[in-house]
Amino acid sequence: MDWEVFSDANGVTLYYNRRTRHTQYTMPLILQDDQEVPTEDITVLSSPHGRLRRSERRIDKQDLQAAVKYGLKIESGADRKTGRPRWRYEYGDIVYITDEFSRKEITSWQQPVKIEPLLIHDSGLSRTQRISIQQNPSSVTSHVVCVVDQSGSMRKHDVGKFGSRSETVYTSLALYLVKQILEQGKQLEPEVRERQINVVSVVEMRDEPEVVFEAELLDEEMFNKFLRRRDEARSWKDGNYLPSLAAAEKLLHKFPHGGCALQLLFLSDGKPSDLWTPGSTETATGRESLHSKHEALMRERVRELTRRFGKRLTVGTIGFADEKKNFGVLQGMADEANSFSKGMFLHARSDLGFAISSLVTSLTDTMTEMTSVDGSKQRTVRDVTREKPESSETAIWDLSDVYWYIGTERWMPDITASQKFEWKKIELQDKRCNGLVVRKSILGEGAERMVYGMYEACFTYDEKDASAAPSRIEMIGEPMVAKESRFVEDNSKETLEFHKVFAKTQATAQRIAEAFNAKVAKRAPQGNKSIPRLEFLTCTTYLVEENDGSMREVLAEKRLDVKRYKKFNNNGGHVLGQDKGANMLGMLQRNEAADYVIEEEDEGEDEEDDAVATGGAAMASILAKIVPEDVPQAFSHFSYEHSKKKMLVCDLQGVLDSTQQPHLFELTDPVIHYASQSGRANVYGRTDKGKKGMNAFFRTHKCNGVCELLKLRQWRWRRTTQGNHNTGRR
């Protein structure tokens, strides 16, 4: 028996449950019956409302039966309609409301986990940073703008363990935005931490948007402000996306300087309310048309926003609650952000905190890109105009839209047999070339460089004034792109030495690509052209003269079709096609598995067997599996084994040229992760993450038909207590 009966000092009989440690004045049901009633035999007469709430809140009927049998029973107030009394049972984190006979289910919910405020210490640093925000806005290093749905449905208790949807959002922002930023700050050197000023703004989305926090410092006090807002926020009426996005845009423009990393977080539990008018008699077709127009408008607004700020703005949209909800607009917003920056849509059915944490990690990656290697300085992204992809091919090159340079020397990188890197002079595309024209607006940008449209040019000058601008410019040769650093601080470094890391990386990747193509050709049946080849573009540099007479080197390469340009994988484990809602969230959760390591499975065949081609039905089975998108992923895997685990080439991006036979992947701007035995870091530039980057690739890599064709080793996860390291039999 779990119940103990005793009397207090006043002689009042009390009932104490030894299992739950609850004391109550009313006699428990099982004592009234004077027998232990099996839990499953306790009557629970479900109502439609009660069943619905249990389903939403993931409460089993047995939880209610256990609450009646073991829980604390207290009066719950009378039914507002009938005046009849009700009972409230509390057991564990379950609250169960019944009729006066403890038999009919009225409703139930889980008690929210309450997070306590942080103790605020007198912080001179916070005071100094707040003053700096007001007096010197350009000192702000990051700004997160959150749009939080506060429509009526946010009152529901079906997401996570922190209460209603609204309470869960604000608790998660405190725990997984503020606290994560604070924890990361503790890892920094004091002088770097002092320089890093991170702020947050919040827009609540209802009929009309309300800015509840504007450029508030992300510190312990902000943690507590989120908890207070958790208790104060009121969810009601509709959630209109467009006006809320407009309010967020205005806040993002508050810190337009190039040294500030930006992030837009858009959190909602359903489709926009501004898609329909209450009482509307529109047909389903009419509503669908309105929905399409609204989604197109939202996508366009996000696209223009990322076009303005480029890669220093990341966009994260989170849909939570039932997966049956229509999150098409949120998905479309994230997709559109990828036109000029990075967008990510996550469907967080119950783990809202992890979704927010993943997007905060994306923000910190941007902040890292914008910081010097030693962390001592914030780098400033160039303020440029970005071309729309659909107009870049047909743009008219007016003289006012271009930079023009005089110069006739062209160089290309070369890696000798002894792995020595050097530059060698080569011919121009056209002998008439006496300079270059480079567009002022950019086609795109990577982590380190911006890309501009470029041509070799033939300048004609006025004979009366040869020192003036050319009177005529003829663009000659094939269309090209020029690449220069994203950052203002690198203006004085545009030299051959500065371009060396890029050129060396690309040339090294090409040497590995040649080995990959040769092995594919050897393994596949003779004459088979179904598997695309792969090559990296050859970059060159032009030595040119600036208008002021100074000299500079312009890094250039063949121009790829912007409309067909894709990123097939990146240097953080992402693979094309894995960025859809819950799938992406699951992938991110696997990436965070800190108690796993990667180890290779049984060794493949010896190299002596390399020339032995798999034949017959086995080969047909392998070839049937292969699709073009398999080739880049298999190449990254191949690069690791070909280099004897010293290098892994990833961040593969470019176009698939289907006019050639076999088809050809033309790739550019790769990343090489280098596992230095001597501990050297960034051997192949800032994006080289060494063994950590290799681990990130194998965490998400799934061997495909090309891997099987090349007999590359398989990899698996093994649980460990050593943390996340690439160990095992590698």
XYZ file of C-alpha atoms in Angstrom:
730
model
C 0.000 0.000 0.000
C 1.391 3.395 -1.008
C -0.864 5.436 1.303
C -0.190 6.297 4.945
C -2.943 7.775 7.162
C -2.065 10.062 10.094
C -3.354 13.110 11.971
C -1.832 16.569 12.252
C -1.464 18.592 15.464
C -5.082 19.689 15.237
C -6.362 16.142 14.877
C -7.177 16.490 11.166
C -6.816 13.252 9.229
C -4.234 13.422 6.407
C -3.360 10.962 3.636
C 0.308 10.721 2.557
C 1.390 8.966 -0.657
C 4.855 7.515 -0.129
C 5.423 7.093 -3.876
C 4.597 10.648 -4.966
C 5.342 12.338 -1.591
C 2.019 14.203 -1.816
C -0.231 14.852 1.191
C -3.997 15.419 0.832
C -7.050 15.843 3.002
C -9.466 13.768 0.873
C -9.478 9.989 1.055
C -7.885 8.388 -2.033
C -10.122 6.366 -4.307
C -8.362 3.087 -3.599
C -8.850 3.552 0.175
C -12.520 4.356 -0.341
C -12.873 1.000 -2.113
C -10.637 -0.597 0.548
C -8.688 -2.483 -2.118
C -5.906 -2.003 -4.641
C -7.744 -1.329 -7.917
C -5.573 -2.170 -10.960
C -4.643 1.024 -12.775
C -6.131 -0.148 -16.074
C -9.507 -0.809 -14.343
C -10.004 2.781 -13.152
C -12.843 4.341 -15.098
C -12.055 7.213 -17.473
C -15.049 8.215 -19.586
C -13.496 10.211 -22.405
C -15.121 13.274 -23.955
C -14.356 14.521 -27.499
C -12.683 17.621 -26.042
C -10.640 15.558 -23.586
C -9.463 13.115 -26.267
C -8.451 15.995 -28.539
C -6.412 17.684 -25.829
C -4.706 14.426 -24.856
C -3.801 13.766 -28.467
C -2.346 17.252 -28.893
C -0.394 17.022 -25.633
C 0.745 13.426 -26.032
C -0.848 12.166 -22.819
C -1.874 8.516 -22.602
C -5.144 7.413 -21.045
C -3.126 5.341 -18.591
C -1.536 8.572 -17.333
C -4.989 9.761 -16.299
C -5.797 6.452 -14.616
C -2.513 6.660 -12.681
C -3.319 10.239 -11.659
C -6.645 9.114 -10.158
C -5.038 6.167 -8.382
C -1.884 7.781 -7.034
C -2.263 11.523 -7.496
C -3.113 14.459 -5.281
C -6.846 15.230 -5.410
C -8.027 18.809 -4.848
C -11.135 20.805 -5.690
C -10.994 22.439 -9.117
C -13.952 24.828 -9.033
C -17.448 24.385 -10.393
C -18.467 23.864 -14.009
C -19.372 27.307 -15.366
C -22.439 25.995 -17.189
C -23.950 23.509 -14.707
C -22.473 24.659 -11.425
C -21.492 21.075 -10.597
C -18.157 20.567 -8.792
C -15.032 19.242 -10.478
C -11.889 17.528 -9.231
C -8.257 18.166 -10.108
C -5.709 15.352 -9.916
C -1.981 16.062 -9.954
C 0.470 13.224 -10.469
C 4.028 13.727 -11.658
C 3.784 16.395 -14.374
C 0.171 15.463 -15.324
C -2.846 17.583 -14.356
C -6.226 15.863 -14.900
C -9.636 17.536 -14.501
C -12.677 15.257 -13.927
C -16.364 15.551 -13.086
C -17.610 15.360 -9.501
C -17.463 11.535 -9.546
C -13.842 11.359 -10.789
C -14.969 9.338 -13.796
C -15.583 11.656 -16.739
C -12.562 13.232 -18.452
C -12.885 17.008 -18.846
C -9.331 17.955 -19.890
C -5.688 17.313 -19.056
C -2.272 18.850 -19.576
C 1.348 18.540 -18.564
C 2.750 20.866 -15.958
C 5.302 23.101 -17.698
C 8.920 22.975 -16.632
C 9.637 26.369 -15.162
C 13.032 27.898 -15.820
C 14.288 30.178 -13.091
C 15.793 33.620 -13.863
C 19.553 34.038 -13.817
C 21.243 35.831 -10.971
C 22.418 39.188 -12.330
C 25.919 40.185 -11.323
C 27.061 43.783 -11.483
C 28.667 43.751 -14.917
C 30.736 46.706 -15.983
C 31.142 45.031 -19.378
C 27.371 44.981 -20.014
C 27.066 48.642 -19.029
C 29.925 49.590 -21.324
C 28.465 47.627 -24.223
C 25.000 49.173 -23.782
C 26.523 52.629 -23.958
C 28.432 51.603 -27.067
C 25.216 50.383 -28.762
C 23.648 53.799 -28.263
C 26.649 55.990 -29.036
C 28.446 53.894 -31.658
C 26.016 51.566 -33.515
C 28.810 50.403 -35.833
C 30.356 48.597 -32.828
C 27.545 45.997 -32.879
C 28.907 42.674 -34.188
C 25.660 40.694 -34.541
C 21.912 41.386 -34.598
C 19.234 38.679 -34.410
C 15.684 39.719 -35.326
C 13.017 37.230 -34.190
C 9.449 37.229 -35.481
C 7.333 35.285 -32.964
C 3.822 34.145 -33.858
C 1.323 35.320 -31.211
C -1.917 34.345 -32.929
C -4.626 32.619 -30.892
C -3.380 29.105 -31.657
C -0.164 29.835 -29.729
C -2.162 29.203 -26.512
C -2.149 25.457 -27.215
C -0.073 23.156 -25.000
C 1.355 20.655 -27.484
C 4.975 21.607 -28.161
C 7.686 20.573 -25.747
C 7.705 20.764 -21.967
C 7.614 24.478 -21.238
C 3.856 25.095 -21.396
C 1.937 26.675 -24.255
C 3.425 27.215 -27.687
C 4.046 30.866 -26.792
C 5.687 29.973 -23.461
C 7.823 27.344 -25.199
C 9.088 29.860 -27.776
C 10.185 32.423 -25.194
C 11.699 29.809 -22.875
C 13.603 28.337 -25.824
C 14.866 31.772 -26.887
C 16.217 32.268 -23.371
C 17.848 28.842 -23.169
C 19.028 28.283 -26.728
C 19.662 31.801 -28.052
C 20.779 33.895 -25.095
C 22.431 31.177 -23.046
C 24.195 29.644 -26.052
C 25.630 33.050 -27.031
C 26.732 33.609 -23.418
C 28.405 30.189 -23.209
C 30.249 30.801 -26.466
C 31.393 34.172 -25.160
C 33.025 32.494 -22.160
C 35.335 30.616 -24.540
C 36.745 33.868 -25.955
C 39.762 35.817 -24.808
C 38.725 38.776 -22.601
C 39.678 41.429 -25.167
C 37.764 39.590 -27.925
C 34.739 39.107 -25.672
C 34.711 42.807 -24.852
C 34.684 43.703 -28.545
C 31.867 41.272 -29.402
C 28.519 43.065 -28.970
C 25.506 40.874 -29.788
C 21.958 42.253 -29.770
C 18.453 40.897 -30.339
C 15.114 42.369 -31.416
C 11.694 40.678 -31.239
C 8.544 41.309 -33.267
C 5.324 39.686 -32.047
C 3.049 38.707 -34.929
C -0.690 39.284 -34.554
C -3.136 41.345 -36.657
C -0.545 44.115 -36.450
C 3.104 43.566 -35.492
C 4.408 44.741 -32.131
C 8.104 45.331 -31.475
C 8.575 44.169 -27.875
C 12.392 44.258 -27.797
C 14.616 46.463 -29.942
C 18.397 46.019 -30.132
C 18.684 44.612 -26.599
C 22.076 43.321 -25.468
C 22.278 39.506 -25.356
C 23.346 39.093 -21.733
C 21.987 37.618 -18.457
C 19.449 40.425 -18.177
C 18.065 39.552 -21.625
C 17.657 35.938 -20.480
C 15.412 37.155 -17.676
C 13.522 39.528 -19.977
C 12.589 36.597 -22.199
C 11.298 34.694 -19.154
C 9.201 37.682 -18.085
C 7.850 38.020 -21.601
C 6.993 34.310 -21.494
C 4.565 35.069 -18.663
C 3.294 38.395 -20.032
C 2.747 37.713 -23.761
C -0.876 37.299 -24.837
C -1.771 35.156 -27.843
C -4.896 36.274 -29.663
C -6.513 36.935 -33.030
C -4.565 36.321 -36.257
C -0.926 36.088 -37.315
C -0.276 38.263 -40.355
C 3.086 37.532 -42.013
C 3.572 40.496 -44.348
C 3.352 43.385 -41.848
C 5.508 41.422 -39.383
C 8.171 40.821 -42.024
C 8.098 44.547 -42.866
C 8.734 45.369 -39.187
C 11.630 42.862 -39.130
C 13.151 44.443 -42.266
C 13.143 47.841 -40.591
C 14.977 46.408 -37.579
C 17.575 44.640 -39.732
C 18.428 47.976 -41.351
C 19.166 49.436 -37.925
C 22.752 48.145 -38.174
C 23.650 48.263 -41.883
C 27.440 48.408 -41.437
C 29.462 45.625 -43.021
C 30.928 44.398 -39.725
C 27.586 43.197 -38.332
C 26.389 39.600 -38.826
C 22.603 39.468 -39.215
C 19.984 36.788 -38.724
C 16.227 36.687 -39.269
C 14.374 34.027 -37.237
C 10.739 33.548 -38.222
C 8.763 31.220 -35.913
C 5.168 30.229 -36.614
C 2.730 27.383 -35.939
C 0.887 27.577 -39.254
C 0.223 29.341 -42.523
C -0.291 33.134 -42.638
C -3.613 34.545 -41.461
C -3.373 37.306 -44.059
C -4.268 34.735 -46.716
C -7.988 35.044 -46.047
C -10.643 37.361 -44.630
C -12.993 36.060 -41.882
C -16.461 35.503 -43.325
C -15.121 35.468 -46.881
C -17.201 33.592 -49.441
C -14.311 33.038 -51.829
C -14.137 29.688 -53.602
C -11.380 27.184 -52.926
C -9.823 28.149 -56.261
C -9.865 31.799 -55.254
C -8.244 31.046 -51.914
C -5.553 28.982 -53.622
C -4.830 31.856 -55.988
C -4.585 34.263 -53.065
C -2.274 31.850 -51.264
C 0.040 31.633 -54.281
C 0.193 35.417 -54.648
C 0.905 35.858 -50.951
C 3.664 33.245 -50.955
C 5.231 34.854 -54.042
C 5.188 38.239 -52.308
C 6.785 36.848 -49.132
C 9.477 35.124 -51.181
C 10.205 38.313 -53.097
C 10.531 40.332 -49.872
C 12.996 37.817 -48.432
C 14.899 37.677 -51.697
C 15.352 41.448 -51.796
C 16.384 41.441 -48.154
C 19.132 38.888 -48.744
C 20.078 40.649 -51.958
C 20.736 43.770 -49.897
C 22.806 42.117 -47.150
C 24.203 39.041 -48.894
C 25.825 36.245 -46.936
C 26.121 38.203 -43.728
C 22.339 37.748 -43.332
C 21.117 34.214 -42.644
C 17.412 33.399 -42.639
C 15.948 30.661 -40.456
C 12.261 29.735 -40.478
C 10.804 27.317 -37.939
C 7.425 25.657 -38.209
C 6.220 23.893 -35.087
C 3.159 21.897 -34.022
C 1.429 19.284 -36.170
C 3.294 18.181 -39.313
C -0.040 18.322 -41.148
C 0.055 22.108 -40.960
C 0.855 24.009 -44.137
C 4.355 25.436 -43.777
C 4.785 26.133 -47.494
C 5.335 29.863 -46.995
C 8.032 29.282 -44.355
C 9.744 26.750 -46.618
C 9.519 29.158 -49.564
C 11.060 31.990 -47.527
C 14.053 29.822 -46.610
C 14.430 28.585 -50.190
C 14.417 32.135 -51.543
C 17.069 33.245 -49.060
C 19.450 30.803 -50.731
C 19.434 33.000 -53.846
C 21.920 35.384 -52.218
C 22.632 33.991 -48.774
C 21.770 30.987 -46.600
C 18.240 29.963 -45.692
C 17.085 27.040 -43.598
C 13.577 25.762 -42.809
C 13.175 23.422 -39.838
C 10.009 21.648 -38.747
C 10.281 21.237 -34.983
C 7.357 19.070 -33.890
C 8.559 18.935 -30.299
C 12.227 19.957 -30.149
C 12.000 23.708 -30.691
C 15.109 24.302 -28.609
C 17.359 22.258 -30.864
C 15.991 24.022 -33.945
C 16.815 27.434 -32.453
C 20.230 26.205 -31.318
C 21.032 24.987 -34.851
C 20.180 28.382 -36.333
C 22.242 30.178 -33.684
C 25.168 27.980 -34.756
C 24.613 29.242 -38.304
C 24.839 32.813 -36.974
C 28.081 32.111 -35.127
C 29.526 30.577 -38.300
C 28.812 33.886 -40.057
C 30.430 35.782 -37.183
C 33.509 33.553 -37.454
C 33.766 34.260 -41.197
C 33.721 37.969 -40.401
C 36.508 37.750 -37.826
C 40.228 37.693 -38.472
C 41.948 34.315 -38.020
C 43.347 35.252 -34.600
C 39.970 36.678 -33.510
C 41.434 40.091 -32.757
C 39.559 42.097 -35.403
C 36.119 42.255 -36.941
C 36.272 42.215 -40.740
C 34.016 44.492 -42.772
C 32.107 43.035 -45.719
C 32.178 45.214 -48.817
C 28.993 47.166 -49.468
C 28.070 46.097 -52.994
C 25.080 45.764 -55.307
C 24.031 42.203 -56.125
C 22.728 41.281 -59.560
C 19.556 39.275 -59.939
C 20.427 35.871 -61.456
C 17.726 36.173 -64.111
C 19.083 39.525 -65.342
C 22.813 38.833 -65.115
C 23.025 37.079 -68.474
C 21.250 39.834 -70.396
C 22.635 42.871 -68.581
C 23.836 45.691 -70.829
C 27.398 46.619 -69.946
C 27.298 50.383 -69.843
C 30.591 52.156 -69.078
C 29.087 53.550 -65.876
C 28.371 49.965 -64.679
C 31.943 48.689 -64.945
C 35.450 49.133 -63.660
C 38.023 49.169 -66.453
C 41.678 48.299 -66.128
C 44.683 48.475 -68.464
C 46.870 45.392 -68.637
C 48.148 42.641 -70.935
C 49.780 40.038 -68.640
C 48.037 36.788 -67.730
C 49.299 34.091 -65.343
C 48.086 30.644 -64.284
C 49.035 28.411 -61.345
C 51.047 25.244 -61.765
C 51.890 22.483 -59.316
C 55.030 20.641 -60.329
C 55.658 16.918 -59.940
C 57.473 17.712 -56.682
C 54.308 19.473 -55.407
C 55.940 22.888 -55.703
C 53.487 25.696 -56.472
C 54.427 28.381 -58.984
C 52.860 30.845 -61.446
C 53.569 30.667 -65.156
C 52.788 33.291 -67.791
C 50.248 32.337 -70.481
C 48.657 33.880 -73.561
C 45.629 36.156 -73.430
C 42.347 34.839 -74.853
C 42.513 37.410 -77.658
C 45.625 39.131 -78.969
C 43.694 42.396 -79.275
C 43.205 42.503 -75.494
C 44.719 45.541 -73.795
C 42.676 45.528 -70.591
C 39.706 44.202 -68.610
C 36.176 45.322 -67.848
C 34.646 44.147 -64.540
C 31.056 44.803 -63.515
C 30.530 46.820 -60.328
C 27.658 44.627 -59.140
C 28.395 41.076 -58.027
C 26.990 37.777 -59.264
C 27.487 35.992 -55.963
C 29.708 35.526 -52.931
C 31.321 32.760 -50.937
C 32.778 32.669 -47.459
C 35.890 34.578 -48.565
C 35.349 36.069 -52.040
C 32.876 37.967 -54.172
C 32.292 37.171 -57.845
C 31.934 39.794 -60.611
C 31.163 39.452 -64.309
C 34.300 40.122 -66.415
C 35.606 40.193 -69.998
C 38.906 40.774 -71.663
C 38.521 44.044 -73.560
C 39.911 46.044 -76.415
C 40.009 49.775 -75.577
C 39.972 52.514 -78.199
C 41.101 55.976 -77.087
C 40.525 59.449 -78.406
C 43.724 60.437 -80.238
C 43.427 63.968 -78.880
C 43.342 62.848 -75.227
C 44.857 59.435 -74.670
C 44.802 59.924 -70.882
C 40.996 60.043 -70.758
C 38.663 57.071 -70.411
C 38.366 54.864 -73.499
C 36.066 56.282 -76.146
C 35.054 52.731 -77.106
C 35.190 49.386 -75.310
C 34.840 46.080 -77.142
C 34.377 43.013 -74.958
C 36.261 40.060 -76.460
C 36.883 36.422 -75.640
C 34.742 34.116 -73.502
C 32.701 35.494 -70.579
C 34.624 35.238 -67.311
C 34.296 36.129 -63.654
C 36.653 38.091 -61.440
C 37.004 37.123 -57.773
C 38.129 39.361 -54.964
C 37.990 39.279 -51.185
C 34.627 39.985 -49.514
C 36.369 42.162 -46.966
C 37.444 45.789 -47.087
C 40.556 45.060 -45.010
C 42.017 42.941 -47.844
C 42.129 45.795 -50.386
C 45.882 46.065 -50.169
C 46.412 42.286 -50.433
C 45.113 41.619 -53.953
C 48.476 40.235 -55.054
C 49.699 36.948 -56.484
C 50.617 35.805 -52.976
C 47.116 36.595 -51.694
C 45.539 34.584 -54.537
C 47.956 31.702 -54.002
C 45.802 29.819 -51.458
C 42.769 29.875 -53.748
C 44.758 28.836 -56.808
C 46.654 26.118 -54.934
C 43.418 24.681 -53.520
C 41.737 24.575 -56.912
C 44.779 23.127 -58.693
C 45.184 20.431 -56.010
C 41.496 19.521 -56.276
C 41.899 19.198 -60.070
C 44.804 16.754 -59.708
C 42.619 14.575 -57.469
C 39.720 14.930 -59.947
C 41.936 13.587 -62.746
C 42.725 10.520 -60.633
C 39.011 10.099 -59.840
C 38.005 10.251 -63.513
C 40.713 7.747 -64.430
C 39.585 5.286 -61.787
C 35.924 5.595 -62.801
C 36.918 4.925 -66.408
C 38.947 1.878 -65.344
C 36.195 0.415 -63.178
C 33.243 1.028 -65.491
C 32.665 -1.161 -68.570
C 34.565 -0.036 -71.638
C 32.692 2.621 -73.574
C 30.268 3.368 -70.739
C 29.470 7.102 -70.658
C 26.634 7.158 -68.121
C 28.784 8.403 -65.220
C 29.655 12.114 -65.431
C 33.270 13.229 -65.239
C 34.343 15.966 -62.897
C 36.821 18.840 -63.245
C 37.721 22.065 -61.481
C 38.081 25.283 -63.420
C 41.533 26.659 -64.108
C 41.950 30.044 -62.506
C 44.249 32.734 -63.863
C 45.374 36.177 -62.783
C 45.699 39.375 -64.812
C 48.255 42.016 -63.902
C 46.473 45.342 -64.479
C 46.869 49.028 -63.781
C 44.380 50.938 -61.615
C 43.162 54.387 -62.638
C 45.579 55.924 -60.140
C 48.520 54.156 -61.754
C 48.958 51.479 -59.054
C 49.184 47.805 -60.036
C 46.992 44.925 -58.908
C 46.314 41.297 -59.802
C 42.767 40.280 -60.730
C 41.856 36.633 -60.070
C 39.679 35.261 -62.885
C 38.160 32.074 -64.271
C 35.544 30.840 -66.736
C 32.008 32.048 -66.090
C 29.455 29.336 -65.263
C 25.717 29.570 -65.899
C 24.326 31.281 -62.787
C 20.851 29.816 -63.294
C 22.158 26.239 -63.249
C 24.718 26.799 -60.493
C 24.321 24.454 -57.500
C 26.161 23.616 -54.308
C 26.332 19.819 -54.077
C 27.838 19.694 -50.592
C 29.528 22.125 -48.214
C 32.295 22.089 -45.636
C 29.924 21.457 -42.713
C 28.407 18.130 -43.769
C 25.445 19.448 -45.771
C 24.442 17.455 -48.847
C 22.167 18.746 -51.601
C 18.602 17.584 -50.926
C 18.935 17.203 -47.142
C 17.617 20.671 -46.242
C 13.882 19.988 -46.056
C 12.163 20.635 -42.745
C 12.218 17.705 -40.353
C 14.831 15.910 -42.499
C 17.232 18.792 -41.986
C 16.525 18.901 -38.245
C 17.250 15.181 -37.972
C 20.518 15.599 -39.845
C 21.572 18.452 -37.564
C 20.742 16.370 -34.494
C 22.944 13.548 -35.786
C 25.738 16.049 -36.382
C 25.578 17.099 -32.749
C 26.080 13.523 -31.493
C 29.141 14.178 -29.323
C 29.394 10.599 -28.038
C 30.012 8.942 -31.414
C 33.081 8.399 -33.553
C 33.459 7.324 -37.168
C 35.324 4.163 -37.991
C 35.788 2.258 -41.195
C 34.149 -1.089 -41.708
C 35.864 -4.122 -43.186
C 38.677 -3.196 -45.523
C 37.936 -3.114 -49.245
C 39.866 -5.103 -51.781
C 43.595 -4.633 -52.142
C 44.910 -2.169 -54.696
C 46.282 -5.098 -56.693
C 42.690 -5.978 -57.545
C 41.982 -2.463 -58.781
C 42.131 -3.361 -62.460
C 39.735 -6.267 -62.065
C 36.409 -4.948 -63.301
C 33.197 -6.116 -61.712
C 31.196 -7.719 -64.480
C 27.872 -9.135 -65.477
C 24.795 -8.734 -63.314
C 26.772 -7.224 -60.424
C 28.036 -4.357 -62.597
C 24.561 -3.791 -64.059
C 23.163 -3.576 -60.533
C 25.751 -0.975 -59.508
C 25.255 1.165 -62.615
C 21.483 1.091 -62.154
C 21.880 2.784 -58.750
C 23.977 5.701 -59.981
C 22.463 9.138 -60.582
C 24.526 12.206 -61.535
C 24.220 13.757 -58.052
C 26.127 10.763 -56.640
C 29.335 11.806 -58.373
C 30.272 14.874 -56.251
C 29.605 13.021 -52.970
C 31.644 10.018 -54.105
C 34.466 12.328 -55.231
C 34.721 13.878 -51.750
C 34.923 10.353 -50.288
C 37.486 9.347 -52.927
C 39.682 12.383 -52.203
C 40.105 11.214 -48.610
C 41.235 7.709 -49.547
C 43.300 8.811 -52.569
C 45.299 11.219 -50.371
C 45.801 8.483 -47.759
C 43.530 10.315 -45.285
C 45.476 13.580 -45.479
C 42.937 15.617 -47.485
C 39.220 15.757 -48.137
C 37.858 17.966 -50.942
C 34.327 19.273 -50.382
C 32.180 22.408 -50.690
C 31.629 21.235 -54.262
C 29.725 23.750 -56.361
C 29.224 24.504 -60.019
C 27.175 23.209 -62.951
C 26.546 19.930 -64.744
C 27.236 20.311 -68.474
C 24.938 17.789 -70.157
C 26.058 18.778 -73.680
C 29.238 16.733 -73.309
C 29.536 12.936 -73.416
C 29.959 11.783 -70.773
C 28.372 14.665 -68.904
C 30.785 16.967 -67.074
C 30.621 18.582 -63.640
C 32.436 21.932 -63.865
C 33.288 22.940 -60.306
C 34.919 25.901 -58.625
C 35.930 27.307 -55.246
C 36.349 24.001 -53.348
C 37.431 23.566 -49.751
C 40.230 21.206 -48.785
C 40.337 19.916 -45.216
C 43.936 18.975 -44.450
C 44.898 16.652 -41.565
C 48.257 18.112 -40.615
C 50.536 15.756 -38.681
C 52.437 18.718 -37.246
C 49.340 20.535 -36.022
C 49.316 23.270 -38.664
C 45.899 24.906 -39.082
C 44.310 26.519 -42.155
C 46.854 24.987 -44.538
C 44.374 25.537 -47.388
C 42.936 28.813 -46.091
C 40.396 29.873 -43.472
C 37.802 27.339 -44.643
C 40.174 24.405 -44.013
C 38.811 22.776 -40.832
C 41.221 19.873 -40.761
C 40.027 16.644 -39.108
C 36.937 18.378 -37.782
C 35.830 19.112 -41.336
C 36.522 15.522 -42.377
C 34.346 14.267 -39.511
C 31.535 16.585 -40.581
C 31.554 15.096 -44.078
C 31.435 11.472 -42.946
C 28.683 12.158 -40.399
C 26.224 12.770 -43.241
C 27.814 10.856 -46.134
C 25.958 7.822 -47.404
C 27.973 5.704 -49.800
C 26.300 5.444 -53.199
C 26.722 3.494 -56.417
C 29.872 5.398 -57.424
C 31.473 4.646 -54.046
C 30.599 0.996 -54.593
C 31.991 1.063 -58.132
C 35.284 2.480 -56.855
C 35.280 0.064 -53.897
C 35.657 2.881 -51.373
C 35.579 1.897 -47.723
C 32.301 2.065 -45.797
C 32.029 4.048 -42.566
C 29.852 3.646 -39.501
C 29.152 5.364 -36.195
C 30.437 3.783 -32.988
C 29.360 4.976 -29.549
C 32.199 6.216 -27.378
C 32.802 8.280 -24.283
C 35.762 10.069 -25.826
C 33.780 12.761 -27.671
C 33.459 13.222 -31.404
C 36.762 12.253 -33.031
C 37.655 10.364 -36.174
C 39.330 7.317 -34.670
C 38.933 3.577 -35.090
C 40.859 1.676 -37.750
C 41.563 4.693 -39.939
